[in-house]
Amino acid sequence: DQQVKQNSPSLSVQEGRISILNCDYTNSMFDYFLWYKKYPAEGPTFLISISSIKDKNEDGRFTVFLNKSAKHLSLHIVPSQPGDSAVYFCAASEHFGNEKLTFGTGTRLTIIP
Amino acid sequence: DGGITQSPKYLFRKEGQNVTLSCEQNLNHDAMYWYRQDPGQGLRLIYYSQIVNDFQKGDIAEGYSVSREKKESFPLTVTSAQKNPTAFYLCASSIPGYAYTFGSGTRLTVV
């Protein structure tokens, strides 16, 4: 039972345009969400997070949007850069400070120069 | 520099053998985790430990064992009971309220 789903295994975007990565979840107990970025043969690195009390969190080029009623979150990257090419995982936990995370299946983002 | 060290980077195991993957952190984090990554399946939790001498099974613990005798160390043993052990294994650590810090992973291949 996949509680966190990333339905697009891959996405290609022109350099300079907006990249939008999507994530859906089924567990209504989740209320803290994170995005990680992963390069091949390396561990994931933390990008940005959002708590359920917010619907948007921004950090530089990265913005995460949360729609709790739809159980959907998205990561926007503007403008997209070649170094953004990586696999992106969304993750969720049942409350802030609960360290056990459930990860999605990942979306491979390719930025086309 | 603080961080998590996983060793070895690549590991080959013969069928029927047990093998232990090392994970060491010098971040003074209380919690440590082991995840497995397979193509198209994301990261799945094997075991986690929130404090020394205590650990809990994750979603796919069968065929694996762990110990947490020291705060800094959380080794994972892949036993012969694990039917499909070929995968990329990731260790992580955290403190409450903060995102995980991951190691660089160990790729295990059964030959």
Tab-separated table of N, CA, C and O in Angstrom, chain B:
chain	number	residue	atom	x	y	z
B	1	ASP	N	34.478	17.800	10.022
B	1	ASP	CA	33.165	17.910	9.384
B	1	ASP	C	32.238	16.814	9.882
B	1	ASP	O	32.598	15.655	9.900
B	2	GLY	N	31.024	17.203	10.313
B	2	GLY	CA	30.074	16.211	10.769
B	2	GLY	C	29.352	15.577	9.614
B	2	GLY	O	29.103	16.214	8.598
B	3	GLY	N	28.981	14.298	9.787
B	3	GLY	CA	28.235	13.636	8.734
B	3	GLY	C	28.001	12.183	9.046
B	3	GLY	O	28.232	11.720	10.171
B	4	ILE	N	27.489	11.478	8.035
B	4	ILE	CA	27.234	10.042	8.155
B	4	ILE	C	28.113	9.320	7.157
B	4	ILE	O	28.161	9.698	5.983
B	5	THR	N	28.769	8.275	7.615
B	5	THR	CA	29.651	7.491	6.752
B	5	THR	C	29.092	6.089	6.620
B	5	THR	O	28.885	5.397	7.621
B	6	GLN	N	28.853	5.687	5.384
B	6	GLN	CA	28.445	4.315	5.102
B	6	GLN	C	29.595	3.595	4.407
B	6	GLN	O	30.227	4.147	3.500
B	7	SER	N	29.838	2.368	4.832
B	7	SER	CA	30.876	1.584	4.166
B	7	SER	C	30.449	0.120	4.120
B	7	SER	O	29.719	-0.350	4.989
B	8	PRO	N	30.909	-0.609	3.097
B	8	PRO	CA	31.610	-0.081	1.929
B	8	PRO	C	30.644	0.576	0.948
B	8	PRO	O	29.426	0.496	1.139
B	9	LYS	N	31.150	1.182	-0.099
B	9	LYS	CA	30.294	1.796	-1.106
B	9	LYS	C	29.657	0.725	-1.995
B	9	LYS	O	28.510	0.836	-2.408
B	10	TYR	N	30.444	-0.316	-2.299
B	10	TYR	CA	29.952	-1.441	-3.093
B	10	TYR	C	30.254	-2.732	-2.335
B	10	TYR	O	31.324	-2.876	-1.746
B	11	LEU	N	29.310	-3.672	-2.373
B	11	LEU	CA	29.469	-4.920	-1.637
B	11	LEU	C	28.858	-6.032	-2.458
B	11	LEU	O	27.744	-5.902	-2.976
B	12	PHE	N	29.596	-7.132	-2.558
B	12	PHE	CA	29.112	-8.293	-3.286
B	12	PHE	C	28.960	-9.441	-2.305
B	12	PHE	O	29.834	-9.666	-1.467
B	13	ARG	N	27.866	-10.139	-2.414
B	13	ARG	CA	27.588	-11.241	-1.486
B	13	ARG	C	27.196	-12.482	-2.258
B	13	ARG	O	26.439	-12.379	-3.239
B	14	LYS	N	27.694	-13.586	-1.808
B	14	LYS	CA	27.261	-14.848	-2.405
B	14	LYS	C	25.933	-15.248	-1.772
B	14	LYS	O	25.668	-14.940	-0.598
B	15	GLU	N	25.135	-15.936	-2.537
B	15	GLU	CA	23.856	-16.420	-1.998
B	15	GLU	C	24.105	-17.286	-0.768
B	15	GLU	O	25.028	-18.087	-0.739
B	16	GLY	N	23.275	-17.084	0.268
B	16	GLY	CA	23.394	-17.878	1.479
B	16	GLY	C	24.301	-17.275	2.530
B	16	GLY	O	24.410	-17.792	3.637
B	17	GLN	N	24.972	-16.166	2.184
B	17	GLN	CA	25.882	-15.532	3.143
B	17	GLN	C	25.194	-14.362	3.842
B	17	GLN	O	24.384	-13.662	3.243
B	18	ASN	N	25.557	-14.161	5.106
B	18	ASN	CA	25.177	-12.926	5.793
B	18	ASN	C	26.210	-11.850	5.476
B	18	ASN	O	27.392	-12.161	5.256
B	19	VAL	N	25.772	-10.595	5.473
B	19	VAL	CA	26.709	-9.501	5.245
B	19	VAL	C	26.261	-8.306	6.083
B	19	VAL	O	25.068	-8.104	6.285
B	20	THR	N	27.243	-7.551	6.615
B	20	THR	CA	26.922	-6.406	7.469
B	20	THR	C	27.354	-5.107	6.812
B	20	THR	O	28.495	-4.974	6.365
B	21	LEU	N	26.411	-4.144	6.783
B	21	LEU	CA	26.668	-2.816	6.241
B	21	LEU	C	26.891	-1.861	7.412
B	21	LEU	O	26.118	-1.863	8.379
B	22	SER	N	27.923	-1.052	7.282
B	22	SER	CA	28.284	-0.156	8.366
B	22	SER	C	27.660	1.223	8.178
B	22	SER	O	27.548	1.726	7.051
B	23	CYS	N	27.246	1.846	9.290
B	23	CYS	CA	26.757	3.218	9.285
B	23	CYS	C	27.223	3.898	10.572
B	23	CYS	O	26.903	3.437	11.675
B	24	GLU	N	28.009	4.965	10.415
B	24	GLU	CA	28.551	5.708	11.548
B	24	GLU	C	28.234	7.192	11.368
B	24	GLU	O	28.381	7.725	10.262
B	25	GLN	N	27.806	7.848	12.466
B	25	GLN	CA	27.534	9.286	12.380
B	25	GLN	C	28.223	10.011	13.535
B	25	GLN	O	28.310	9.478	14.646
B	26	ASN	N	28.688	11.226	13.252
B	26	ASN	CA	29.306	12.049	14.299
B	26	ASN	C	28.534	13.355	14.476
B	26	ASN	O	29.122	14.396	14.812
B	27	LEU	N	27.232	13.276	14.244
B	27	LEU	CA	26.356	14.445	14.335
B	27	LEU	C	25.675	14.541	15.697
B	27	LEU	O	24.924	15.479	15.942
B	28	ASN	N	25.916	13.556	16.552
B	28	ASN	CA	25.277	13.487	17.864
B	28	ASN	C	23.749	13.360	17.750
B	28	ASN	O	23.004	13.828	18.623
B	29	HIS	N	23.297	12.737	16.644
B	29	HIS	CA	21.862	12.521	16.458
B	29	HIS	C	21.407	11.302	17.247
B	29	HIS	O	22.084	10.285	17.297
B	30	ASP	N	20.218	11.413	17.854
B	30	ASP	CA	19.690	10.286	18.616
B	30	ASP	C	19.119	9.201	17.705
B	30	ASP	O	19.245	8.020	17.983
B	31	ALA	N	18.421	9.608	16.644
B	31	ALA	CA	17.698	8.652	15.808
B	31	ALA	C	18.511	8.259	14.577
B	31	ALA	O	19.185	9.092	13.964
B	32	MET	N	18.428	6.982	14.225
B	32	MET	CA	19.082	6.481	13.008
B	32	MET	C	18.137	5.528	12.289
B	32	MET	O	17.262	4.911	12.912
B	33	TYR	N	18.334	5.429	10.965
B	33	TYR	CA	17.392	4.695	10.118
B	33	TYR	C	18.144	3.944	9.034
B	33	TYR	O	19.199	4.392	8.591
B	34	TRP	N	17.530	2.855	8.570
B	34	TRP	CA	17.995	2.185	7.369
B	34	TRP	C	16.845	2.113	6.367
B	34	TRP	O	15.736	1.670	6.711
B	35	TYR	N	17.148	2.548	5.136
B	35	TYR	CA	16.198	2.477	4.040
B	35	TYR	C	16.812	1.668	2.903
B	35	TYR	O	18.029	1.607	2.743
B	36	ARG	N	15.931	1.117	2.114
B	36	ARG	CA	16.342	0.389	0.921
B	36	ARG	C	15.704	1.073	-0.288
B	36	ARG	O	14.523	1.448	-0.241
B	37	GLN	N	16.512	1.245	-1.358
B	37	GLN	CA	15.984	1.822	-2.585
B	37	GLN	C	16.066	0.804	-3.705
B	37	GLN	O	17.136	0.254	-3.974
B	38	ASP	N	14.930	0.553	-4.334
B	38	ASP	CA	14.860	-0.288	-5.530
B	38	ASP	C	14.300	0.552	-6.673
B	38	ASP	O	13.519	1.478	-6.433
B	39	PRO	N	14.649	0.238	-7.895
B	39	PRO	CA	14.147	1.019	-9.036
B	39	PRO	C	12.625	1.077	-9.041
B	39	PRO	O	11.956	0.051	-8.914
B	40	GLY	N	12.074	2.285	-9.147
B	40	GLY	CA	10.631	2.467	-9.230
B	40	GLY	C	9.876	2.283	-7.926
B	40	GLY	O	8.650	2.340	-7.914
B	41	GLN	N	10.610	2.063	-6.824
B	41	GLN	CA	9.906	1.819	-5.554
B	41	GLN	C	10.257	2.827	-4.476
B	41	GLN	O	9.826	2.680	-3.355
B	42	GLY	N	11.026	3.822	-4.778
B	42	GLY	CA	11.330	4.808	-3.757
B	42	GLY	C	12.144	4.237	-2.620
B	42	GLY	O	12.853	3.236	-2.772
B	43	LEU	N	12.041	4.858	-1.472
B	43	LEU	CA	12.795	4.440	-0.289
B	43	LEU	C	11.849	3.746	0.673
B	43	LEU	O	10.816	4.307	1.058
B	44	ARG	N	12.229	2.557	1.094
B	44	ARG	CA	11.386	1.807	2.031
B	44	ARG	C	12.152	1.570	3.307
B	44	ARG	O	13.318	1.171	3.296
B	45	LEU	N	11.472	1.787	4.448
B	45	LEU	CA	12.098	1.735	5.756
B	45	LEU	C	12.296	0.298	6.218
B	45	LEU	O	11.345	-0.489	6.252
B	46	ILE	N	13.529	-0.033	6.604
B	46	ILE	CA	13.865	-1.389	7.061
B	46	ILE	C	13.801	-1.437	8.590
B	46	ILE	O	13.039	-2.224	9.168
B	47	TYR	N	14.602	-0.638	9.254
B	47	TYR	CA	14.641	-0.545	10.714
B	47	TYR	C	14.939	0.893	11.096
B	47	TYR	O	15.542	1.632	10.335
B	48	TYR	N	14.532	1.269	12.315
B	48	TYR	CA	14.925	2.550	12.846
B	48	TYR	C	15.139	2.444	14.351
B	48	TYR	O	14.612	1.547	15.000
B	49	SER	N	15.943	3.389	14.840
B	49	SER	CA	16.293	3.399	16.254
B	49	SER	C	16.232	4.844	16.737
B	49	SER	O	16.856	5.720	16.143
B	50	GLN	N	15.493	5.067	17.796
B	50	GLN	CA	15.365	6.435	18.303
B	50	GLN	C	16.267	6.683	19.507
B	50	GLN	O	16.421	7.832	19.937
B	51	ILE	N	16.872	5.606	20.014
B	51	ILE	CA	17.741	5.758	21.171
B	51	ILE	C	18.635	4.531	21.253
B	51	ILE	O	18.291	3.458	20.722
B	52	VAL	N	19.761	4.671	21.913
B	52	VAL	CA	20.694	3.554	22.061
B	52	VAL	C	20.000	2.369	22.727
B	52	VAL	O	19.160	2.546	23.613
B	53	ASN	N	20.341	1.189	22.244
B	53	ASN	CA	19.833	-0.080	22.773
B	53	ASN	C	18.338	-0.287	22.525
B	53	ASN	O	17.712	-1.130	23.194
B	54	ASP	N	17.781	0.445	21.589
B	54	ASP	CA	16.371	0.270	21.238
B	54	ASP	C	16.214	0.466	19.742
B	54	ASP	O	16.816	1.378	19.165
B	55	PHE	N	15.415	-0.389	19.087
B	55	PHE	CA	15.153	-0.220	17.669
B	55	PHE	C	13.811	-0.869	17.332
B	55	PHE	O	13.311	-1.726	18.081
B	56	GLN	N	13.223	-0.422	16.228
B	56	GLN	CA	11.916	-0.915	15.800
B	56	GLN	C	11.964	-1.345	14.342
B	56	GLN	O	12.722	-0.790	13.543
B	57	LYS	N	11.127	-2.315	14.018
B	57	LYS	CA	11.014	-2.749	12.632
B	57	LYS	C	10.304	-1.682	11.810
B	57	LYS	O	9.365	-1.041	12.279
B	58	GLY	N	10.776	-1.553	10.571
B	58	GLY	CA	10.083	-0.718	9.616
B	58	GLY	C	9.135	-1.549	8.779
B	58	GLY	O	8.635	-2.585	9.227
B	59	ASP	N	8.927	-1.114	7.543
B	59	ASP	CA	7.942	-1.765	6.685
B	59	ASP	C	8.440	-3.064	6.049
B	59	ASP	O	7.645	-3.900	5.640
B	60	ILE	N	9.770	-3.227	5.945
B	60	ILE	CA	10.303	-4.392	5.230
B	60	ILE	C	11.451	-5.022	6.018
B	60	ILE	O	12.521	-5.288	5.501
B	61	ALA	N	11.233	-5.323	7.299
B	61	ALA	CA	12.309	-5.784	8.177
B	61	ALA	C	12.690	-7.259	7.985
B	61	ALA	O	13.764	-7.680	8.428
B	62	GLU	N	11.856	-8.042	7.327
B	62	GLU	CA	12.130	-9.480	7.219
B	62	GLU	C	13.444	-9.748	6.482
B	62	GLU	O	13.679	-9.230	5.389
B	63	GLY	N	14.296	-10.559	7.100
B	63	GLY	CA	15.565	-10.907	6.485
B	63	GLY	C	16.697	-9.961	6.859
B	63	GLY	O	17.819	-10.102	6.363
B	64	TYR	N	16.398	-8.992	7.717
B	64	TYR	CA	17.399	-8.022	8.170
B	64	TYR	C	17.488	-8.037	9.688
B	64	TYR	O	16.533	-8.376	10.371
B	65	SER	N	18.652	-7.609	10.219
B	65	SER	CA	18.778	-7.392	11.655
B	65	SER	C	19.682	-6.188	11.885
B	65	SER	O	20.498	-5.830	11.028
B	66	VAL	N	19.511	-5.549	13.050
B	66	VAL	CA	20.300	-4.368	13.396
B	66	VAL	C	20.708	-4.441	14.855
B	66	VAL	O	20.194	-5.253	15.626
B	67	SER	N	21.637	-3.569	15.236
B	67	SER	CA	21.980	-3.364	16.634
B	67	SER	C	22.246	-1.873	16.828
B	67	SER	O	22.575	-1.155	15.884
B	68	ARG	N	22.076	-1.412	18.079
B	68	ARG	CA	22.378	-0.002	18.365
B	68	ARG	C	23.035	0.043	19.749
B	68	ARG	O	22.449	0.462	20.736
B	69	GLU	N	24.293	-0.392	19.786
B	69	GLU	CA	25.033	-0.443	21.046
B	69	GLU	C	25.674	0.895	21.365
B	69	GLU	O	25.982	1.174	22.524
B	70	LYS	N	25.904	1.704	20.358
B	70	LYS	CA	26.498	3.023	20.539
B	70	LYS	C	25.656	4.048	19.799
B	70	LYS	O	25.060	3.747	18.757
B	71	LYS	N	25.628	5.266	20.288
B	71	LYS	CA	24.843	6.322	19.637
B	71	LYS	C	25.314	6.554	18.212
B	71	LYS	O	24.536	6.866	17.322
B	72	GLU	N	26.637	6.401	17.989
B	72	GLU	CA	27.221	6.756	16.703
B	72	GLU	C	27.015	5.695	15.629
B	72	GLU	O	27.222	5.956	14.449
B	73	SER	N	26.646	4.485	16.007
B	73	SER	CA	26.729	3.361	15.078
B	73	SER	C	25.419	2.589	14.988
B	73	SER	O	24.790	2.297	16.015
B	74	PHE	N	25.043	2.214	13.751
B	74	PHE	CA	23.785	1.479	13.542
B	74	PHE	C	24.004	0.499	12.384
B	74	PHE	O	23.518	0.694	11.274
B	75	PRO	N	24.732	-0.592	12.609
B	75	PRO	CA	25.017	-1.532	11.524
B	75	PRO	C	23.794	-2.363	11.139
B	75	PRO	O	22.965	-2.698	11.984
B	76	LEU	N	23.701	-2.671	9.864
B	76	LEU	CA	22.608	-3.476	9.315
B	76	LEU	C	23.175	-4.788	8.785
B	76	LEU	O	24.115	-4.774	7.983
B	77	THR	N	22.619	-5.906	9.246
B	77	THR	CA	23.016	-7.208	8.723
B	77	THR	C	21.928	-7.723	7.784
B	77	THR	O	20.753	-7.781	8.153
B	78	VAL	N	22.354	-8.058	6.575
B	78	VAL	CA	21.460	-8.667	5.597
B	78	VAL	C	21.676	-10.164	5.701
B	78	VAL	O	22.776	-10.656	5.422
B	79	THR	N	20.676	-10.873	6.143
B	79	THR	CA	20.858	-12.297	6.393
B	79	THR	C	20.489	-13.119	5.161
B	79	THR	O	19.892	-12.606	4.196
B	80	SER	N	20.798	-14.402	5.217
B	80	SER	CA	20.478	-15.293	4.101
B	80	SER	C	18.967	-15.458	3.941
B	80	SER	O	18.492	-15.946	2.915
B	81	ALA	N	18.198	-15.041	4.947
B	81	ALA	CA	16.737	-15.135	4.861
B	81	ALA	C	16.141	-14.042	3.970
B	81	ALA	O	14.967	-14.136	3.574
B	82	GLN	N	16.918	-13.038	3.636
B	82	GLN	CA	16.427	-11.974	2.749
B	82	GLN	C	16.494	-12.503	1.326
B	82	GLN	O	17.572	-12.732	0.777
B	83	LYS	N	15.332	-12.651	0.711
B	83	LYS	CA	15.251	-13.362	-0.575
B	83	LYS	C	15.752	-12.538	-1.754
B	83	LYS	O	16.162	-13.091	-2.768
B	84	ASN	N	15.684	-11.233	-1.662
B	84	ASN	CA	16.072	-10.385	-2.789
B	84	ASN	C	16.890	-9.206	-2.270
B	84	ASN	O	16.421	-8.074	-2.244
B	85	PRO	N	18.122	-9.459	-1.853
B	85	PRO	CA	18.881	-8.410	-1.168
B	85	PRO	C	19.565	-7.395	-2.078
B	85	PRO	O	20.033	-6.376	-1.590
B	86	THR	N	19.624	-7.658	-3.361
B	86	THR	CA	20.299	-6.723	-4.258
B	86	THR	C	19.531	-5.406	-4.294
B	86	THR	O	18.373	-5.365	-4.684
B	87	ALA	N	20.189	-4.324	-3.834
B	87	ALA	CA	19.539	-3.020	-3.740
B	87	ALA	C	20.571	-1.987	-3.316
B	87	ALA	O	21.724	-2.305	-3.023
B	88	PHE	N	20.115	-0.734	-3.265
B	88	PHE	CA	20.921	0.378	-2.759
B	88	PHE	C	20.416	0.676	-1.350
B	88	PHE	O	19.237	0.918	-1.154
B	89	TYR	N	21.323	0.629	-0.366
B	89	TYR	CA	20.930	0.786	1.033
B	89	TYR	C	21.397	2.144	1.537
B	89	TYR	O	22.568	2.516	1.389
B	90	LEU	N	20.476	2.853	2.181
B	90	LEU	CA	20.764	4.192	2.684
B	90	LEU	C	20.547	4.241	4.188
B	90	LEU	O	19.528	3.775	4.705
B	91	CYS	N	21.505	4.839	4.871
B	91	CYS	CA	21.426	5.067	6.305
B	91	CYS	C	21.174	6.563	6.521
B	91	CYS	O	21.661	7.393	5.742
B	92	ALA	N	20.412	6.907	7.537
B	92	ALA	CA	20.130	8.310	7.831
B	92	ALA	C	20.104	8.507	9.340
B	92	ALA	O	19.954	7.549	10.105
B	93	SER	N	20.245	9.762	9.754
B	93	SER	CA	20.102	10.084	11.164
B	93	SER	C	19.356	11.398	11.289
B	93	SER	O	19.257	12.170	10.321
B	94	SER	N	18.823	11.655	12.487
B	94	SER	CA	18.080	12.902	12.681
B	94	SER	C	17.969	13.221	14.167
B	94	SER	O	18.206	12.376	15.033
B	95	ILE	N	17.614	14.473	14.417
B	95	ILE	CA	17.158	14.878	15.741
B	95	ILE	C	15.721	15.359	15.580
B	95	ILE	O	15.336	15.762	14.475
B	96	PRO	N	14.932	15.307	16.639
B	96	PRO	CA	13.503	15.634	16.508
B	96	PRO	C	13.271	17.003	15.901
B	96	PRO	O	13.896	17.988	16.294
B	97	GLY	N	12.380	17.058	14.914
B	97	GLY	CA	12.016	18.322	14.310
B	97	GLY	C	12.905	18.746	13.163
B	97	GLY	O	12.668	19.789	12.558
B	98	TYR	N	13.898	17.966	12.853
B	98	TYR	CA	14.806	18.310	11.769
B	98	TYR	C	14.818	17.202	10.724
B	98	TYR	O	14.567	16.049	11.013
B	99	ALA	N	15.131	17.606	9.496
B	99	ALA	CA	15.158	16.638	8.401
B	99	ALA	C	16.301	15.648	8.582
B	99	ALA	O	17.296	15.922	9.247
B	100	TYR	N	16.135	14.502	7.962
B	100	TYR	CA	17.181	13.487	7.966
B	100	TYR	C	18.454	14.015	7.301
B	100	TYR	O	18.409	14.785	6.348
B	101	THR	N	19.587	13.497	7.796
B	101	THR	CA	20.850	13.572	7.065
B	101	THR	C	21.149	12.158	6.590
B	101	THR	O	21.143	11.235	7.399
B	102	PHE	N	21.370	12.008	5.301
B	102	PHE	CA	21.630	10.684	4.727
B	102	PHE	C	23.111	10.463	4.495
B	102	PHE	O	23.869	11.409	4.236
B	103	GLY	N	23.510	9.188	4.558
B	103	GLY	CA	24.819	8.794	4.072
B	103	GLY	C	24.801	8.659	2.558
B	103	GLY	O	23.772	8.881	1.913
B	104	SER	N	25.939	8.280	1.993
B	104	SER	CA	26.056	8.206	0.538
B	104	SER	C	25.660	6.839	-0.018
B	104	SER	O	25.659	6.642	-1.219
B	105	GLY	N	25.323	5.898	0.863
B	105	GLY	CA	24.745	4.643	0.413
B	105	GLY	C	25.737	3.516	0.196
B	105	GLY	O	26.936	3.736	-0.002
B	106	THR	N	25.214	2.295	0.239
B	106	THR	CA	25.969	1.081	-0.095
B	106	THR	C	25.157	0.309	-1.126
B	106	THR	O	23.978	0.041	-0.910
B	107	ARG	N	25.805	-0.020	-2.234
B	107	ARG	CA	25.131	-0.843	-3.247
B	107	ARG	C	25.523	-2.294	-3.014
B	107	ARG	O	26.693	-2.648	-3.132
B	108	LEU	N	24.537	-3.115	-2.678
B	108	LEU	CA	24.759	-4.539	-2.417
B	108	LEU	C	24.290	-5.337	-3.616
B	108	LEU	O	23.172	-5.147	-4.097
B	109	THR	N	25.154	-6.234	-4.068
B	109	THR	CA	24.806	-7.105	-5.189
B	109	THR	C	25.045	-8.557	-4.785
B	109	THR	O	26.129	-8.883	-4.273
B	110	VAL	N	24.057	-9.391	-5.028
B	110	VAL	CA	24.211	-10.827	-4.777
B	110	VAL	C	24.726	-11.485	-6.042
B	110	VAL	O	24.161	-11.314	-7.121
B	111	VAL	N	25.826	-12.247	-5.901
B	111	VAL	CA	26.423	-12.888	-7.080
B	111	VAL	C	26.304	-14.407	-6.976
B	111	VAL	O	26.050	-14.951	-5.902
